[in-house]
Short mmCIF file of C-alpha atoms in Angstrom, two decimals:
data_model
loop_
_atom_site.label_atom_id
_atom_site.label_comp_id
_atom_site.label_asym_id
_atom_site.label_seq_id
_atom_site.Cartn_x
_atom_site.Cartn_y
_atom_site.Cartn_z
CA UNK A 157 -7.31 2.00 1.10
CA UNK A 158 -4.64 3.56 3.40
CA UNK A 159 -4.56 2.26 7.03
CA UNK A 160 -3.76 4.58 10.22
CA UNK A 161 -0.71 2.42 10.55
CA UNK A 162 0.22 2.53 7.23
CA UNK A 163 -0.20 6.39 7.73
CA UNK A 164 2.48 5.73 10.78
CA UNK A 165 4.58 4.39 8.75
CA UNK A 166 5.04 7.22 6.14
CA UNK A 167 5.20 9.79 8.91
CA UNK A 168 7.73 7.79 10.65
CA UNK A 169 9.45 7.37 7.15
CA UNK A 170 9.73 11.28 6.43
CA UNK A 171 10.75 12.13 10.18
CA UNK A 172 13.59 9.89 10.04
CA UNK A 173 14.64 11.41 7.01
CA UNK A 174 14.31 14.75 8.18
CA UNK A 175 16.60 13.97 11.51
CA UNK A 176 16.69 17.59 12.16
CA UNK A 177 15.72 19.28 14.87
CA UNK A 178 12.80 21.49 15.48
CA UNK A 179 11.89 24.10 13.30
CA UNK A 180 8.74 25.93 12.31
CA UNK A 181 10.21 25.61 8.42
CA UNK A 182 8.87 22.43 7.75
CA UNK A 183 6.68 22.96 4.65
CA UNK A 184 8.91 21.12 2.19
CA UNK A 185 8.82 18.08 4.61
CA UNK A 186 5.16 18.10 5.15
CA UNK A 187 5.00 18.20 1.33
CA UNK A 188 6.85 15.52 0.52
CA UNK A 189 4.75 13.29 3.51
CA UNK A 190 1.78 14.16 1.18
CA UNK A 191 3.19 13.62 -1.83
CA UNK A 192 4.58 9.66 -0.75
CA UNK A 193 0.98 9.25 0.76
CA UNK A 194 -0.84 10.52 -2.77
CA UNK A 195 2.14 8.36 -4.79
CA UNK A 196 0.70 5.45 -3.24
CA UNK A 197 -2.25 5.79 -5.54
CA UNK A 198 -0.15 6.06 -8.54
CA UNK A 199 0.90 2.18 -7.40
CA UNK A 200 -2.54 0.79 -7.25
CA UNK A 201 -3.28 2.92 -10.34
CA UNK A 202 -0.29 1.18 -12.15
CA UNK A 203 -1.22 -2.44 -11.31
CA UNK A 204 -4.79 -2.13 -12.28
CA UNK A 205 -3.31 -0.50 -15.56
CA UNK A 206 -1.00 -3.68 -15.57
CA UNK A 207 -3.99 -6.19 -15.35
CA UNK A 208 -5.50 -4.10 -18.65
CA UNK A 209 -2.72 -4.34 -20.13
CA UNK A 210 -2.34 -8.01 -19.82
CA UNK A 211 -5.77 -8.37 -21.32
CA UNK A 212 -4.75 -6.45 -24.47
CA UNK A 213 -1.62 -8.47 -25.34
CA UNK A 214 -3.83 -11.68 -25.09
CA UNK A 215 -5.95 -10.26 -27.75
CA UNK A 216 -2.85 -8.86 -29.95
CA UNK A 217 -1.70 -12.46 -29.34
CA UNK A 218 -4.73 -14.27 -30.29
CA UNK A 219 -5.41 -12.17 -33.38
CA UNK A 220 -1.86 -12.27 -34.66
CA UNK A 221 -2.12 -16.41 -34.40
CA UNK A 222 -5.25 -16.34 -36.07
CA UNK A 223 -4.06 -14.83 -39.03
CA UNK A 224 -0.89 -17.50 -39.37
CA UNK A 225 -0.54 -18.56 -42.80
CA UNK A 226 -0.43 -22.32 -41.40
CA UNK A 227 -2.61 -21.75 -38.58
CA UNK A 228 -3.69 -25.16 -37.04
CA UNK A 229 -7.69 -25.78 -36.51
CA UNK A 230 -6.67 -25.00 -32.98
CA UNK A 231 -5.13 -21.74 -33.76
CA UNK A 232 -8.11 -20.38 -36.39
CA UNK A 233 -10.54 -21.40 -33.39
CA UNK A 234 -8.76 -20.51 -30.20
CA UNK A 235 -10.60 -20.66 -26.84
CA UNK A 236 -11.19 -16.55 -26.07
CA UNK A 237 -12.07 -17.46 -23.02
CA UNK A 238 -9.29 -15.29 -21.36
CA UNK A 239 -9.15 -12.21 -23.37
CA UNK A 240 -13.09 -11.95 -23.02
CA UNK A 241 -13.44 -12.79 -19.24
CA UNK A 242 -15.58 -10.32 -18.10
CA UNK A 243 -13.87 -8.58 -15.09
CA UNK A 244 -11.05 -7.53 -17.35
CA UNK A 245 -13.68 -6.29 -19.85
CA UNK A 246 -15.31 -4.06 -17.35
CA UNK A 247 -11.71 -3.10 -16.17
CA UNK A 248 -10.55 -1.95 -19.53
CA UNK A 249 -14.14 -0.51 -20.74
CA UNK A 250 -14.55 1.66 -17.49
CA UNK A 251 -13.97 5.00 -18.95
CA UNK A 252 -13.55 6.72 -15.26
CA UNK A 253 -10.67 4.52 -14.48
CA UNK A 254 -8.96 5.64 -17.74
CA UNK A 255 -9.65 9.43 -16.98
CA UNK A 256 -7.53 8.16 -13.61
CA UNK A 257 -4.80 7.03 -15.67
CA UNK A 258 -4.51 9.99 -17.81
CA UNK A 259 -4.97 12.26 -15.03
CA UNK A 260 -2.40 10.44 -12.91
CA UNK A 261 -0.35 9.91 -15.81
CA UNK A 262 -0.16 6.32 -15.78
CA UNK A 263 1.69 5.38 -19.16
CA UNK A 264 4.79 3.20 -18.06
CA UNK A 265 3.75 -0.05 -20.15
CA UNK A 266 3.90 1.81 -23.07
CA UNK A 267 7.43 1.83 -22.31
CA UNK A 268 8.05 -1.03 -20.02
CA UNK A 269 5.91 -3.28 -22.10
CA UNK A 270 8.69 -6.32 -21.65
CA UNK A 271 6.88 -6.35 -17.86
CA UNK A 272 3.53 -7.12 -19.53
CA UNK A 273 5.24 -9.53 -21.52
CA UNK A 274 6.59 -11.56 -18.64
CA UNK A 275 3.35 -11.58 -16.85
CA UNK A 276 1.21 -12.78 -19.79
CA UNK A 277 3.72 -15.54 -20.30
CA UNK A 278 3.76 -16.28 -16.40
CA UNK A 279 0.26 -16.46 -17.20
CA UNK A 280 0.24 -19.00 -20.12
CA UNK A 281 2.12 -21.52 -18.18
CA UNK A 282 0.49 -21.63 -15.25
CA UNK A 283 -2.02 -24.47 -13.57
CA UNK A 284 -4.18 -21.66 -12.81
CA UNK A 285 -4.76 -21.03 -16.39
CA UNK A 286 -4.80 -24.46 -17.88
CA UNK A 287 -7.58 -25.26 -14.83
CA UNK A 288 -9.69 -21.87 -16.33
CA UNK A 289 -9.50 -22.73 -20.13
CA UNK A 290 -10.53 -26.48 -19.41
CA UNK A 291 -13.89 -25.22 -21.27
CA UNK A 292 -14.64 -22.71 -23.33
CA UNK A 293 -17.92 -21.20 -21.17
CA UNK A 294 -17.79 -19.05 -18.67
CA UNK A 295 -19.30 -16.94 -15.85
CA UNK A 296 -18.86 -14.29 -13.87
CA UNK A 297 -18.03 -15.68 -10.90
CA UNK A 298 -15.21 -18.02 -12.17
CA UNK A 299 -14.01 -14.80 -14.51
CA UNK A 300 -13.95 -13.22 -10.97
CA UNK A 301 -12.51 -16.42 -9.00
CA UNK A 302 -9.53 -16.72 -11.74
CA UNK A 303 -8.93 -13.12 -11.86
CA UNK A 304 -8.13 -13.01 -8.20
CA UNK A 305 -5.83 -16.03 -8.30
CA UNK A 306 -3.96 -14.60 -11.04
CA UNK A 307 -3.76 -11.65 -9.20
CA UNK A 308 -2.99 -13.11 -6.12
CA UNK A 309 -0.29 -16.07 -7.26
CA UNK A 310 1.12 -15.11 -10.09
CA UNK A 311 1.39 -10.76 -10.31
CA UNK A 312 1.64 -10.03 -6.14
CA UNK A 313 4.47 -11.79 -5.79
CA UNK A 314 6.55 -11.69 -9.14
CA UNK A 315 9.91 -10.87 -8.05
CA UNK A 316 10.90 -9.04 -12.06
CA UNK A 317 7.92 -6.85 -10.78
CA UNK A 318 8.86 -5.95 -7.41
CA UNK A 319 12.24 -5.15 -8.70
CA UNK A 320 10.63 -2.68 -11.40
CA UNK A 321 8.46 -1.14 -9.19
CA UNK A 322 11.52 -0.84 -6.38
CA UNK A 323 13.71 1.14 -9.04
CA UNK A 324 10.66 3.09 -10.24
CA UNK A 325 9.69 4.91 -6.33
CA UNK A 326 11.77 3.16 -3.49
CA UNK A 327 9.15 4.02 -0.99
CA UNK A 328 6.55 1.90 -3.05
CA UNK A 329 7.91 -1.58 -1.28
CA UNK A 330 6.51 -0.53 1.88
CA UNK A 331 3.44 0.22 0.03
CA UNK A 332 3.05 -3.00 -2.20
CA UNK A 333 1.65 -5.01 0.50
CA UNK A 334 -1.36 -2.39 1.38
CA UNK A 335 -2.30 -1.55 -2.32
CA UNK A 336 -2.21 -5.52 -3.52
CA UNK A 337 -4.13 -6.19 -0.43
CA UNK A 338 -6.86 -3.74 -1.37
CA UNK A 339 -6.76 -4.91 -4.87
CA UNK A 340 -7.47 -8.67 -4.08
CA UNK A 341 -10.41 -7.13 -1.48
CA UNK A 342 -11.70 -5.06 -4.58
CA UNK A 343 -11.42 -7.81 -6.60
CA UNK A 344 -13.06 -10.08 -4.24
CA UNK A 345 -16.33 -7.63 -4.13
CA UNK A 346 -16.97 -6.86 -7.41
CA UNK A 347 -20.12 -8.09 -9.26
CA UNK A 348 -21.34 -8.42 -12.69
CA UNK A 349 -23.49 -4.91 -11.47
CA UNK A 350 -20.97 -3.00 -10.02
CA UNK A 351 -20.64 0.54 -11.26
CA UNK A 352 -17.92 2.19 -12.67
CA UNK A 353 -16.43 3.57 -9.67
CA UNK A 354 -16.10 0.28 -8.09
CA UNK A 355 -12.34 0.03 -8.93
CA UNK A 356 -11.73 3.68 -8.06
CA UNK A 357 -11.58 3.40 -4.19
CA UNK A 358 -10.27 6.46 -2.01
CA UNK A 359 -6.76 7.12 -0.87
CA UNK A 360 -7.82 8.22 2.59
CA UNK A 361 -11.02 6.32 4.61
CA UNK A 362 -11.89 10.10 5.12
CA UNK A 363 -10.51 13.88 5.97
CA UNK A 364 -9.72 12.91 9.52
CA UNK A 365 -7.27 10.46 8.11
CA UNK A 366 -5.29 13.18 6.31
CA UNK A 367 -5.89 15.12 9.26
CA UNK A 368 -4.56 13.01 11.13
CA UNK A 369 -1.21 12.31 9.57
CA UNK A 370 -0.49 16.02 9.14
CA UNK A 371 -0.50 16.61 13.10
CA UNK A 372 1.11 13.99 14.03
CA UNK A 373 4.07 14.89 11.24
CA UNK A 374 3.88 18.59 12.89
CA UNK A 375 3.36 17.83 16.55
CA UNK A 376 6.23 15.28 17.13
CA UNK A 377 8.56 17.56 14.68
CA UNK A 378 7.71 20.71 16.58
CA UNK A 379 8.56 18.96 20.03
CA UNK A 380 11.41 16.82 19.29
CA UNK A 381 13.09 18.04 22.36
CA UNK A 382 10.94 17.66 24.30
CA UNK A 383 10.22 13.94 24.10
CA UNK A 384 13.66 13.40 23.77
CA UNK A 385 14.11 14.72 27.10
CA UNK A 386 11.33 12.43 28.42
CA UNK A 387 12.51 9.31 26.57
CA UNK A 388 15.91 10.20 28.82
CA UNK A 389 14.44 10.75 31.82
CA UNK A 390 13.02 7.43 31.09
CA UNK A 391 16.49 5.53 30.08
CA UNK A 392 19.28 6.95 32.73
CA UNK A 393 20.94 3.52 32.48
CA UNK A 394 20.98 3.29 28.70
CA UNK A 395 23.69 4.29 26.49
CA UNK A 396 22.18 6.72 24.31
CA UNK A 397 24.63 5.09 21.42
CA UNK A 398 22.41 1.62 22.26
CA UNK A 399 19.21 2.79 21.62
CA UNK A 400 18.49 2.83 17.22
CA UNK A 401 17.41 5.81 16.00
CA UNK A 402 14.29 4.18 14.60
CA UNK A 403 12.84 3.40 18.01
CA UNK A 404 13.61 7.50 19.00
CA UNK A 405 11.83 8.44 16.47
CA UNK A 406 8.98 5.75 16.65
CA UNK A 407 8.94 6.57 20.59
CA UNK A 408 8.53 10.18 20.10
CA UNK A 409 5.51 9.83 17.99
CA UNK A 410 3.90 7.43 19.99
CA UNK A 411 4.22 9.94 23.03
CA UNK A 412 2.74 12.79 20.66
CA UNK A 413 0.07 10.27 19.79
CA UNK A 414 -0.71 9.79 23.72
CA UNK A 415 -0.22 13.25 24.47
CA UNK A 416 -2.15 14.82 21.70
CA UNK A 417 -4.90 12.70 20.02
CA UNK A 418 -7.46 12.28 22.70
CA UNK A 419 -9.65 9.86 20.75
CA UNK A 420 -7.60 7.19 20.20
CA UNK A 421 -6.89 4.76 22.79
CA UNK A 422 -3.54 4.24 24.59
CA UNK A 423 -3.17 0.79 23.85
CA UNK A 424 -4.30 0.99 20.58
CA UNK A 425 -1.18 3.30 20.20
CA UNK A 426 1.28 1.17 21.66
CA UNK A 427 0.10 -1.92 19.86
CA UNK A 428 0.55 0.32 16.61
CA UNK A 429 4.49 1.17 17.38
CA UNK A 430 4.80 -2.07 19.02
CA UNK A 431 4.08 -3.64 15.71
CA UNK A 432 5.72 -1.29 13.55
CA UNK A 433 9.14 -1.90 15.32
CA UNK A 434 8.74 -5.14 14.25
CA UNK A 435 8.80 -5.13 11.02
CA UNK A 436 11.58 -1.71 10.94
CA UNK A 437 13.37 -2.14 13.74
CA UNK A 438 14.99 -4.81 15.84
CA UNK A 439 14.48 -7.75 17.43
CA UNK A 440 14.55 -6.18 20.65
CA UNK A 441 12.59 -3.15 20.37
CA UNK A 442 9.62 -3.92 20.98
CA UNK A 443 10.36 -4.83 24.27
CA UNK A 444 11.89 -1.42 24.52
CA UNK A 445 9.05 0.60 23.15
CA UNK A 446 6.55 -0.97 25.10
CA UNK A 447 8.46 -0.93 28.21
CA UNK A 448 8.81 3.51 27.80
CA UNK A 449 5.24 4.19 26.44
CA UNK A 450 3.98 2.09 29.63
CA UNK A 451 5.63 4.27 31.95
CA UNK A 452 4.93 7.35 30.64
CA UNK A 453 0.97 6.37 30.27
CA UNK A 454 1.17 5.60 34.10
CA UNK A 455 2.85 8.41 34.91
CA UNK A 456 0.41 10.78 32.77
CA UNK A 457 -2.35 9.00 34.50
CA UNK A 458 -0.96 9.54 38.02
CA UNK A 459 0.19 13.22 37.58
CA UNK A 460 -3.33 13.37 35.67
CA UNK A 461 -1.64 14.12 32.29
CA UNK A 462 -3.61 11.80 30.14
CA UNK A 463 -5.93 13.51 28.08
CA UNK A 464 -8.32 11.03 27.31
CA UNK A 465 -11.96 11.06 26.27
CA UNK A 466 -14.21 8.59 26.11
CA UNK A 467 -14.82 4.91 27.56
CA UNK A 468 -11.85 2.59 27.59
CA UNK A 469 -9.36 4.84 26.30
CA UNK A 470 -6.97 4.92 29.03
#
């Protein structure tokens, strides 16, 4: 579920916030880089939950109708088609994914249950919904196909939600995009046979992921000064006012990247900063960036600096 460059990003995130200088005290700082990358599965744990919860308030509302003392024919025989599609059934039946919630401690509906509310009732007036209960039969695949367009038009971007979830952990905005995107994928996937752990995917792709945000966190922290003094060396006719201290700190890790992680690829580096300015920094800095890290990668490779292995890493 988490990306390398979503990885970036959080390391970039604490190391700004840090803005200290080096120091072999860092533990508290590498602990709370883990604990925003492991809070990140709270958020996909807490829209899944939302989805259940969605399901359930259908049914509460169905029944309740039913039992109207002047119930139209319409009301005493509603179409269940919603409340029994079958990829919310196997989302609120899979007893692993609960076991995540209670372990995780994923209760806030029980207390925000106005956001559930305001989602159903999105929901209910939606094309997408009138299109689905059209007929009363079903199969899995449109359960599946209406399920992600829910998902995907009517819960991703709800603004009431964004704003909850922005007052609930302020560093989960940067990490909406990545968990809804790996919902919709896992959503996409999943079959009428898929087992229960379907819906529970990892947090990291594997241990050198974790790995791999740890020393780079520790590397560029424990040699601050040092690529400082190289970005310098680098910008004598800069002001060092000019330059945001976002693009410091996203040039310093990209030299401990180039300097320290012989397995991945220069360029792939630079793209990754390149494109990370964008969307933190400004306008101009990825011209910036790009323009530093490409002098210091020639001058590693001409003073033979560039510790590289493997084809087409240079």
């Amino acid at each position: 579920m988490l990306s390398r460059r979503h990885i970036r990003v959080k390391v970039m995130q604490v190391l700004y916030a840090f803005n200290g200088s080096e120091s072999d005290d860092f533990s508290k700082d590498q602990k709370f880089l883990l604990y925003s990358i492991d809070n990140m599965y709270n958020l996909y744990l807490l829209l899944i939950s939302l989805m259940i919860e969605v399901q359930k308030r259908a049914e509460s509302h169905l029944e309740k109708t039913t039992k109207k003392h002047l119930a139209t024919a319409e009301e005493k025989n509603p179409n269940r088609k919603f409340i029994n599609n079958e990829v919310l059934i196997m989302l609120r039946d899979n007893e692993q994914l609960q076991a995540k919630f209670d372990a995780h401690n994923i209760k806030n509906w029980d207390l925000d249950s106005e956001y559930v509310d305001i989602i159903y009732k999105e929901i209910l007036v939606s094309d997408i919904y009138k299109e689905y209960l059209k007929t009363t039969t079903t199969n899995f695949n449109e359960d599946r196909n209406f399920i992600v367009e829910v998902f995907k038009e009517i819960i991703a971007p709800n603004d009431k939600l964004y704003e909850y979830l922005e007052d609930k952990h302020l560093t989960w905005l940067d990490d909406l995009p990545t968990v809804n995107t790996s919902i919709l994928k896992l959503l996409r996937k999943v079959k009428k046979d898929s087992n229960a752990f379907h819906f529970l995917p990892k947090l990291y792709k594997d241990i050198e992921d974790k790995e791999f945000a740890i020393k780079l966190f520790r590397k560029t922290l424990l040699n601050q000064n040092t690529f400082t003094k190289e970005i310098e060396n680098k910008t004598t006719n800069w002001d060092s006012d000019r330059i945001a201290n976002i693009d410091l700190m996203l040039l310093k890790m990209g030299i401990c990247e180039i300097q320290n992680f012989p397995s991945i690829p220069t360029k792939v580096t630079i793209n990754e900063y390149l494109e990370i300015s964008k969307e933190y920094s400004t306008p101009k800095s990825r011209i910036f960036i790009n323009g530093i890290l490409d002098k210091l990668v020639k001058e590693y490779q001409i003073e033979g600096k560039l510790n590289k292995v493997g084809r087409g890493l240079m």
